[in-house]
Short mmCIF file of C-alpha atoms and ligand atoms in Angstrom, two decimals:
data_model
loop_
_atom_site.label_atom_id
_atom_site.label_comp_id
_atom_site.label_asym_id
_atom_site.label_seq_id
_atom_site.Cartn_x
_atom_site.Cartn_y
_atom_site.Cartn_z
CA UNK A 649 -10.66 -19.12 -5.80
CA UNK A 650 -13.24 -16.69 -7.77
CA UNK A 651 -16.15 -18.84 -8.81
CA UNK A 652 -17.20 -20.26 -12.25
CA UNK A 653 -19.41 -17.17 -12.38
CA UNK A 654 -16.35 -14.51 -12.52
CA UNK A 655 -14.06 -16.90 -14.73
CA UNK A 656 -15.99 -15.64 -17.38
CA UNK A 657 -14.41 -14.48 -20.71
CA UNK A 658 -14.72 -11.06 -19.57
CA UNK A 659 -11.49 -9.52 -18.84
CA UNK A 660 -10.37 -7.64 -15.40
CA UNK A 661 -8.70 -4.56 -16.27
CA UNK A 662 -5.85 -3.70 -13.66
CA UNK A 663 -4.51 -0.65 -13.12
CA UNK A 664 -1.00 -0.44 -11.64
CA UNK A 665 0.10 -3.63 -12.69
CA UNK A 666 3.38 -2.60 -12.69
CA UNK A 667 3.61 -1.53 -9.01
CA UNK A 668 4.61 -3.34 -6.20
CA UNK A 669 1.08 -5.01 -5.69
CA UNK A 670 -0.06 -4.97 -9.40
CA UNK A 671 3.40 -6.99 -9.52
CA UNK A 672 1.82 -10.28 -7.48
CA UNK A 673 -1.42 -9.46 -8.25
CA UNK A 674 -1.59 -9.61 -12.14
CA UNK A 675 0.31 -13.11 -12.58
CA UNK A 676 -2.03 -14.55 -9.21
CA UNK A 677 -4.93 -13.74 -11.68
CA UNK A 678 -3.34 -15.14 -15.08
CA UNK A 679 -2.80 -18.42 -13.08
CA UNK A 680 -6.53 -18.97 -11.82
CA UNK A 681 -6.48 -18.58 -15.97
CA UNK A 682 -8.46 -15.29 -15.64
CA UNK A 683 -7.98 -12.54 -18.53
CA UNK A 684 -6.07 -9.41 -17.25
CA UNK A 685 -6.40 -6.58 -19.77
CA UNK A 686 -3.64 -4.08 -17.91
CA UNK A 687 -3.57 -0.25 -18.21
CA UNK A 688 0.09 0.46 -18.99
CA UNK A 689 2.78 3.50 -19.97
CA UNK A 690 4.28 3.40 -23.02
CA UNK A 691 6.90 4.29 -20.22
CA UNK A 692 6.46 1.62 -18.09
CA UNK A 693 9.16 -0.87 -17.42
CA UNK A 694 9.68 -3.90 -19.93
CA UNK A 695 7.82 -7.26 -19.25
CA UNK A 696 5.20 -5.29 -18.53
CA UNK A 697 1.85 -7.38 -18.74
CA UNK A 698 0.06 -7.03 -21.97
CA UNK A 699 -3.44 -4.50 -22.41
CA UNK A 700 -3.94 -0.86 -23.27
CA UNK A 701 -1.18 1.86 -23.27
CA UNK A 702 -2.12 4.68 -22.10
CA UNK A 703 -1.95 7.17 -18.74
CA UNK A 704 -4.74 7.41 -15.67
CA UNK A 705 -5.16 10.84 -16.89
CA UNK A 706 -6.25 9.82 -21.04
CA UNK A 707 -9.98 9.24 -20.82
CA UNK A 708 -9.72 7.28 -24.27
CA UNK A 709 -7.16 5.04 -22.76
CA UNK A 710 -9.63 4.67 -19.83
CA UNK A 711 -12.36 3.40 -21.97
CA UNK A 712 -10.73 1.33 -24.58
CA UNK A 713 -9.31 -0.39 -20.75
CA UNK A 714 -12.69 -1.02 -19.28
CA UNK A 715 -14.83 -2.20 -22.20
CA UNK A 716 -16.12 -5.32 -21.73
CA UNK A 717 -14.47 -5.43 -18.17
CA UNK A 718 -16.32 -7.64 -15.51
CA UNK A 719 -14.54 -5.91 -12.99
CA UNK A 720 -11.63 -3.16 -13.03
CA UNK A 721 -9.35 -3.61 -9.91
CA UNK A 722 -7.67 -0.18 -9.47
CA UNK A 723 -3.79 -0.01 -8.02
CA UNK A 724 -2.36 2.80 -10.08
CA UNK A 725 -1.09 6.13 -8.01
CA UNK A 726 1.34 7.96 -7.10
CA UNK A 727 2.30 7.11 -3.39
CA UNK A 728 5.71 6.67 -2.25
CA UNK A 729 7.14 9.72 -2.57
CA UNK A 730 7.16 13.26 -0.68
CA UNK A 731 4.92 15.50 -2.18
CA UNK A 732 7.53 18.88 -2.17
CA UNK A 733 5.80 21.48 -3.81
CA UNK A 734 2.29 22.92 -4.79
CA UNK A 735 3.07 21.81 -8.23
CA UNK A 736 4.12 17.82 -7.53
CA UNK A 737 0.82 17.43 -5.25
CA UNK A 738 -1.35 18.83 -8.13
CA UNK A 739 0.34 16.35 -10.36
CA UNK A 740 -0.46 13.46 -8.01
CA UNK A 741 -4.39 14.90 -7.67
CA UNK A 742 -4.31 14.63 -11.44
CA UNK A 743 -3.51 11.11 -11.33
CA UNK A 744 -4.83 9.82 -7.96
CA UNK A 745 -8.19 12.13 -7.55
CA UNK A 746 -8.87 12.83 -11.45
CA UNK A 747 -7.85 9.76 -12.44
CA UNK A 748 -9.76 7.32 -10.54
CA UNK A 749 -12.89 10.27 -10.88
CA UNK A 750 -12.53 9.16 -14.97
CA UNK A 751 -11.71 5.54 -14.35
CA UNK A 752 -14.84 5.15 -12.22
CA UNK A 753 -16.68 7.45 -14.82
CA UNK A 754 -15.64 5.04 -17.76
CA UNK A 755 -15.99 1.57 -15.77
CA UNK A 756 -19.99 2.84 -14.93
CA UNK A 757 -20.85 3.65 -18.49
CA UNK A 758 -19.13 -0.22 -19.34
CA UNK A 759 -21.36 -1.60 -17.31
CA UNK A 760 -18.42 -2.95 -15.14
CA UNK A 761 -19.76 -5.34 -12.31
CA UNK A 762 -17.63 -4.56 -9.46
CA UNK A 763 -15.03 -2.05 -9.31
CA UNK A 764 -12.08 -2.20 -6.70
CA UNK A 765 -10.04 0.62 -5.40
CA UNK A 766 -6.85 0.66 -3.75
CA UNK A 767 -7.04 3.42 -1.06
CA UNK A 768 -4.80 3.69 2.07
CA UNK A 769 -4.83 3.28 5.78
CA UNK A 770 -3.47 6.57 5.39
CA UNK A 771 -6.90 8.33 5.42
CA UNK A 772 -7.20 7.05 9.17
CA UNK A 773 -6.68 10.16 11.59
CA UNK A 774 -3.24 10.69 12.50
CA UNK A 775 -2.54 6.86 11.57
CA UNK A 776 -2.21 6.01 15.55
CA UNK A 777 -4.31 3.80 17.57
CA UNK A 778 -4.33 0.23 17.69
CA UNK A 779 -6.77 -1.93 16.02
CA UNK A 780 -8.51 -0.03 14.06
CA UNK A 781 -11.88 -0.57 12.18
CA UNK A 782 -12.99 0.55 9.23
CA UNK A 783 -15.22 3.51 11.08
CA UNK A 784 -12.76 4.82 12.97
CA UNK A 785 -12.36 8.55 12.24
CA UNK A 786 -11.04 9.44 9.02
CA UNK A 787 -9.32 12.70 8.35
CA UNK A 788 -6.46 12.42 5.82
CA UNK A 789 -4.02 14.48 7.85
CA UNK A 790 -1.23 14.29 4.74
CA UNK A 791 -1.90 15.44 1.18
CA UNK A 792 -1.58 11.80 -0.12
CA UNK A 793 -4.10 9.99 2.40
CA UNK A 794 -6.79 13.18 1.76
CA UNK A 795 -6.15 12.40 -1.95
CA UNK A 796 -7.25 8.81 -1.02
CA UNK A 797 -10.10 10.26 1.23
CA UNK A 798 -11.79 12.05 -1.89
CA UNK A 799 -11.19 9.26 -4.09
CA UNK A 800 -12.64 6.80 -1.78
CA UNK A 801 -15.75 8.96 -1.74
CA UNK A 802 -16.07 9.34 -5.64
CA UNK A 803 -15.71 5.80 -6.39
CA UNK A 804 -18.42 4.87 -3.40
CA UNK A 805 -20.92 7.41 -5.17
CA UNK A 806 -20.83 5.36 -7.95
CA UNK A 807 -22.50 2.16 -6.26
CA UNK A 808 -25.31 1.25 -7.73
CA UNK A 809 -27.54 -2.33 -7.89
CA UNK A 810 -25.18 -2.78 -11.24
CA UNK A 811 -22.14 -2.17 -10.02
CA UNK A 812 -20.12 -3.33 -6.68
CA UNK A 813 -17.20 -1.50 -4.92
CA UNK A 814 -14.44 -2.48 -2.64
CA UNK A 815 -12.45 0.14 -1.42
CA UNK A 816 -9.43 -1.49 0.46
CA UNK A 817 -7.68 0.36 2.81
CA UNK A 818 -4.18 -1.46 2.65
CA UNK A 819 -1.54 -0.63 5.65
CA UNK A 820 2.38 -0.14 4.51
CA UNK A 821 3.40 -3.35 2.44
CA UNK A 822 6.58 -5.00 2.13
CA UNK A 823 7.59 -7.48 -0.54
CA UNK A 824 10.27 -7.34 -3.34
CA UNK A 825 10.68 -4.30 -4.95
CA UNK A 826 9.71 -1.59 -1.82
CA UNK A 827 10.87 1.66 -1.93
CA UNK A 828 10.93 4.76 -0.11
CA UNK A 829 10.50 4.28 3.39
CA UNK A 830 10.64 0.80 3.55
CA UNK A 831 13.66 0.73 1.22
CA UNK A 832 15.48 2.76 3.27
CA UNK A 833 14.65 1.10 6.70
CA UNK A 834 16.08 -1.84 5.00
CA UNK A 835 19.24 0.16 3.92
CA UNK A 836 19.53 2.04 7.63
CA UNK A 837 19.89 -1.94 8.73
CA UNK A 838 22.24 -3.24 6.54
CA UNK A 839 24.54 -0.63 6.93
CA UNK A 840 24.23 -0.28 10.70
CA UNK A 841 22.98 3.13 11.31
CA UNK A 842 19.41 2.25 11.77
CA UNK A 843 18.88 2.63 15.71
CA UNK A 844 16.16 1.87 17.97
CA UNK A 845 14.20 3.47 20.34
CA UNK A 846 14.58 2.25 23.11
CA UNK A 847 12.04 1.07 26.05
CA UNK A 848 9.16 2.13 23.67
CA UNK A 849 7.42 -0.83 22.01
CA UNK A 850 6.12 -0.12 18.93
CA UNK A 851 3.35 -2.01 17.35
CA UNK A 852 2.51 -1.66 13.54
CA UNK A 853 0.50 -3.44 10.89
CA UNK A 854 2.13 -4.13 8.11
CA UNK A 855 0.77 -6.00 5.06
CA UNK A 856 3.03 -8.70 2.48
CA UNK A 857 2.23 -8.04 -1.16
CA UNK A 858 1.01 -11.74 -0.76
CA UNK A 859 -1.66 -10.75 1.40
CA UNK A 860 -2.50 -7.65 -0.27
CA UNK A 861 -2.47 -9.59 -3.61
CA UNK A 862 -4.89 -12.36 -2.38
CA UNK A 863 -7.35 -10.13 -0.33
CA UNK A 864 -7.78 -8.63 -3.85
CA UNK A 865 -8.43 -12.19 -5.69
CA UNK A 866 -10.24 -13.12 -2.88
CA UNK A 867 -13.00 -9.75 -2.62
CA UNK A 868 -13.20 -9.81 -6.75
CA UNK A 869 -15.63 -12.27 -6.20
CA UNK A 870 -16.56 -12.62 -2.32
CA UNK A 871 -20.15 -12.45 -0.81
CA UNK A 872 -20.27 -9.44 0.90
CA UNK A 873 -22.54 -6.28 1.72
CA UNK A 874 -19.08 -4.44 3.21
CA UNK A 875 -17.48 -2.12 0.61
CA UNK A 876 -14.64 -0.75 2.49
CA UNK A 877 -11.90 -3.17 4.04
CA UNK A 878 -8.80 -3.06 6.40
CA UNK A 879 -5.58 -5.02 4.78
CA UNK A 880 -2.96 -5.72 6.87
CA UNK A 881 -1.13 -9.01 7.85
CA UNK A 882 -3.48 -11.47 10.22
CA UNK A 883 -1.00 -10.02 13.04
CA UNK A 884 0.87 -6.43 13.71
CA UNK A 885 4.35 -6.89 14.55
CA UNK A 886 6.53 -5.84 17.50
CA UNK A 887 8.95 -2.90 15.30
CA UNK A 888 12.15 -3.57 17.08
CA UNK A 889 11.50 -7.83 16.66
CA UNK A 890 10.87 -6.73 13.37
CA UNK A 891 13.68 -4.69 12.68
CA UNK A 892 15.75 -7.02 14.61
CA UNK A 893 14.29 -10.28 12.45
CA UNK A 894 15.54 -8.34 8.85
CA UNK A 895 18.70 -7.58 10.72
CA UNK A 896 19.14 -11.62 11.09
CA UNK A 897 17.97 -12.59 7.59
CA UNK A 898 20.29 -10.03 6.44
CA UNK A 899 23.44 -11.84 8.79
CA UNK A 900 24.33 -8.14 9.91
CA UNK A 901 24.06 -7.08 13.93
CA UNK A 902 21.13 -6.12 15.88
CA UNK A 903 20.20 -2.55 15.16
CA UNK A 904 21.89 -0.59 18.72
CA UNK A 905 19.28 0.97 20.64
CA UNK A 906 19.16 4.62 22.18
CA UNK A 907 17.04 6.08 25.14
CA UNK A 908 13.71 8.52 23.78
CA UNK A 909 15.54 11.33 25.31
CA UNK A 910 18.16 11.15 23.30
CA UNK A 911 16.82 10.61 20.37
CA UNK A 912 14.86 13.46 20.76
CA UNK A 913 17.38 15.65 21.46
CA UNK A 914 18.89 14.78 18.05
CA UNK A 915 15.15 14.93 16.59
CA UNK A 916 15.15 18.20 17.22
CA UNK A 917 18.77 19.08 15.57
CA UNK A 918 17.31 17.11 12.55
CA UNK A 919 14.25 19.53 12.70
CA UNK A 920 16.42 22.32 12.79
CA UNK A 921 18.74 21.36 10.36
CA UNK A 922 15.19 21.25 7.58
CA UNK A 923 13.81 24.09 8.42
CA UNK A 924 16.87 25.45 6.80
CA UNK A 925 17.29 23.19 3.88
CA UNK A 926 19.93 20.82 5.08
CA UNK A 927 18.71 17.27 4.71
CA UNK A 928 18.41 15.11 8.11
CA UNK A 929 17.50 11.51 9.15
CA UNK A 930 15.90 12.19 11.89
CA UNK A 931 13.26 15.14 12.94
CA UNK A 932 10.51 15.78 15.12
CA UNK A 933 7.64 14.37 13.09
CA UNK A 934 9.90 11.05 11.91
CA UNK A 935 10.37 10.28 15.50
CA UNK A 936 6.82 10.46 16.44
CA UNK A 937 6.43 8.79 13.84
CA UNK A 938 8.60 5.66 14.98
CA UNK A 939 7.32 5.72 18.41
CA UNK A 940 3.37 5.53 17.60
CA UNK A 941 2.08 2.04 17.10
CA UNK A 942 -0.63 1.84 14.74
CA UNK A 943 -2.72 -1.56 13.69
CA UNK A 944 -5.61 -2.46 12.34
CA UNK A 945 -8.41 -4.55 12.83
CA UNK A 946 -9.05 -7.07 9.94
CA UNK A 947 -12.32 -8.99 11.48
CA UNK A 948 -14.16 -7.61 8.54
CA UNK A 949 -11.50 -9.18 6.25
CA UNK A 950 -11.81 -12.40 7.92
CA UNK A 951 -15.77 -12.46 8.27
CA UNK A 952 -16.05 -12.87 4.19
CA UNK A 953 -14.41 -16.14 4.46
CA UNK A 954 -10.36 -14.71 4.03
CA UNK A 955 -7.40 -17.06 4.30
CA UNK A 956 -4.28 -15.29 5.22
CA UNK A 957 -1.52 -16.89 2.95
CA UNK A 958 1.19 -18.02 4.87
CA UNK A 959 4.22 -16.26 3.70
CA UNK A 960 5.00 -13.62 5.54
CA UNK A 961 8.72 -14.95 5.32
CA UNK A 962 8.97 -16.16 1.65
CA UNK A 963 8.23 -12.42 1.56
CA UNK A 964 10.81 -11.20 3.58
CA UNK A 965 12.93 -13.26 2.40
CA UNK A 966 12.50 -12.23 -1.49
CA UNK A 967 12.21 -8.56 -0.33
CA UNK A 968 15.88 -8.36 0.93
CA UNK A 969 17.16 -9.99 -2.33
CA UNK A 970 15.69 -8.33 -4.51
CA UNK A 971 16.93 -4.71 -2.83
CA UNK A 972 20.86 -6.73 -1.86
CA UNK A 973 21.19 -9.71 -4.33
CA UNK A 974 20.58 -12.98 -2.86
CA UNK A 975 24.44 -13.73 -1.97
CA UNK A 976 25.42 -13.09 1.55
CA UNK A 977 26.23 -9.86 3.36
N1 LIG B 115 2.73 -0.09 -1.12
C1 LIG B 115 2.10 0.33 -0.02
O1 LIG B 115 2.67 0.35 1.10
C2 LIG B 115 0.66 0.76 -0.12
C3 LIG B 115 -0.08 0.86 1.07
C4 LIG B 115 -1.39 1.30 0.99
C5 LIG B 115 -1.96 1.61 -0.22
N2 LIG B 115 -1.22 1.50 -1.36
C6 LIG B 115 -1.87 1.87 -2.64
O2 LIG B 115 -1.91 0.71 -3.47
C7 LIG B 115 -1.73 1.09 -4.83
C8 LIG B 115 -0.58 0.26 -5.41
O3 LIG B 115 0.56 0.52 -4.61
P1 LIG B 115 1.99 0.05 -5.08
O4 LIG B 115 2.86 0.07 -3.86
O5 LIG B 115 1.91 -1.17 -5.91
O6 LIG B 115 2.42 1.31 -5.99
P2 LIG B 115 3.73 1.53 -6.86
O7 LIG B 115 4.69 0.41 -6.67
O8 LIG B 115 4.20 2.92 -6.59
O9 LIG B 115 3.18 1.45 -8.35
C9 LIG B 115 2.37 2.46 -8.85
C10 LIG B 115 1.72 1.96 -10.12
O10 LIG B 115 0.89 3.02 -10.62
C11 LIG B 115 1.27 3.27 -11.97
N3 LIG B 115 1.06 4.67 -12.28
C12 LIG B 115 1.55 5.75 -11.63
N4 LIG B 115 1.14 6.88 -12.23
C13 LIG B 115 0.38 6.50 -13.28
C14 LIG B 115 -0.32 7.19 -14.28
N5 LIG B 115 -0.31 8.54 -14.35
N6 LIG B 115 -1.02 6.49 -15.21
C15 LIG B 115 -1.03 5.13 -15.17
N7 LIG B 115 -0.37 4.40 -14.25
C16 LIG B 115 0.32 5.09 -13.31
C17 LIG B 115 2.74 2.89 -12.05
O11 LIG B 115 3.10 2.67 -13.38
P3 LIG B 115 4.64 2.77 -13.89
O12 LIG B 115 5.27 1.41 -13.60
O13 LIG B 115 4.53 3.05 -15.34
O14 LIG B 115 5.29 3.88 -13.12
C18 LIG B 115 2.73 1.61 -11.21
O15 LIG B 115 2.24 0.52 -11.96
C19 LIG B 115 -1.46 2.59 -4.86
O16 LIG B 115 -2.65 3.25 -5.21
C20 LIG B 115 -1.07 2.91 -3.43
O17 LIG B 115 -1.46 4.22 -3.09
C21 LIG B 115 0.08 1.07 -1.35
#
């Protein structure tokens, strides 16, 4: 629980609080009766929590959201989505580079005491390796994890004896509401075209919106000298146990499995098929992709004191009905 000292008057502005994290995190702070002053669209969905309208890219919106902040806990981006063309990538740098350059910009001349930022494992070379620290190299090998990379370095500039930073380094979260890839592993499964690979054994961290959520709470007010943090579930999972696990809370089969071989011969139809246009499952990069095991090492998460919440299966469980209903198959 944040201490007397941060239960202060003084709101948190939250960015993002309509998101996926933003989602769990916002009421988690309204309940440990904290005031969240969120920065939202007039576009945004309805029930969206109260606080400023406005866009990551309106400066005045930026500073009418951080006055009188104690802290400013930054989710809002643009991830989860293929960046197509020189013209959607310089919208998402507009929003997840120039955005959080003006957010951090507006939060310093508040006065704000500590300042979090959402970043990515995705600015982690190649995302392969297991366990992972928080120095191993970083490269940002896709537009979307370099985005992070720069951001990550223009909010750490602006440390200063007045103002903290946590940059968090979340991996790929689950909980209700995913989309994109997750969304449509979940669909692939249901449906009963998702296949494994088989004899490889993949190992991935993956990270519940509960943990992300209270890793958040928890670092707002933590004792720390770390600014930059690995989140990810206390334990990677096996993929195909994984896989296999959603298959059973979802009462449908086992995913079938096929050899590497074969799958890459297919791979490399998929390839084929868009370099030419034609939309494909399956391609070169996607399966290296799902063979590569990547996890990283939360010590430094656990050193300042972290309980892991333990609903990693509440999760799951709210995650497949929200995306199927909670009826049966
Ligand atoms: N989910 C993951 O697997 C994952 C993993 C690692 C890091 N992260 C990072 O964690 C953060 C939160 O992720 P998430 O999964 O909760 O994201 P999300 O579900 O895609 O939500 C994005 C949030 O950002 C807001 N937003 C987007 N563009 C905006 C703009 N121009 N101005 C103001 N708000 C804007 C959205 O508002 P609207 O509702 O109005 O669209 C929404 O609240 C992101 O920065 C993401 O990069 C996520």
């Amino acid at each position: 629980m944040l201490s007397k000292k941060a239960e202060g008057t003084r709101p948190i502005a939250v960015t993002g609080a309509t998101g996926l994290i933003g989602r769990r995190l916002v009421p988690s702070l309204q309940n440990a009766g904290l005031h969240v002053r969120a920065l939202v669209r007039a576009t945004g969905a309805s029930g969206s929590p109260s606080g400023v309208v406005g866009d990551l890219r309106d400066k005045y919106a930026l500073g009418q959201l951080v006055e009188g902040a104690d802290a400013v806990v930054h989710l809002a981006g643009i991830a989860h989505t293929r960046l197509r063309s020189v013209a959607e990538e310089e919208q998402a740098r507009a929003v997840n580079v120039e955005g959080t350059r003006s957010l951090i910009n507006a939060a310093t001349e508040a006065g704000v005491r500590h300042f979090v930022f959402a970043s990515s494992a995705h600015v982690y070379r190649g995302q392969e390796g297991l366990g992972l620290r928080e120095d191993a190299p970083i490269e940002g090998d896709t537009a979307y994890g370099r985005m992070k990379l720069e951001a990550e370095e223009t909010v750490l500039a602006a440390r200063s004896s007045n103002m903290r930073i946590s940059i968090l380094r979340p991996c790929l979260t689950y909980g209700p509401g995913v989309r994109f890839n997750l969304q449509s592993l979940l669909r692939a499964v249901r449906r009963g075209y998702y296949v494994h690979v088989r004899d490889v054994d993949v190992i991935r961290s993956l990270a519940s919106v509960d943990t992300v959520s209270a890793a958040i709470f928890h670092l707002l007010d933590a004792r720390t000298t770390h600014s930059v943090f690995n989140i990810a579930d206390r334990s990677p999972v096996h993929v195909d146990d994984w896989v296999n696990h959603l298959a059973d809370l979802m009462q449908v089969r086992h995913p079938y499995g096929l050899s590497r071989s074969a799958m890459s011969i297919l791979a490399g139809f998929g390839s084929a098929f868009q370099r030419v246009g034609l939309p494909a499952p399956l391609s070169r990069d996607s399966l290296h992709k799902l063979t590569s095991s990547f996890s990283l090492n939360t010590d430094r998460l656990a050193s300042t004191g972290f309980s892991w919440p333990e609903t990693r299966e509440t999760v799951l469980r709210e995650m497949i009905s929200a995306e199927f209903g909670s009826g049966s198959r």
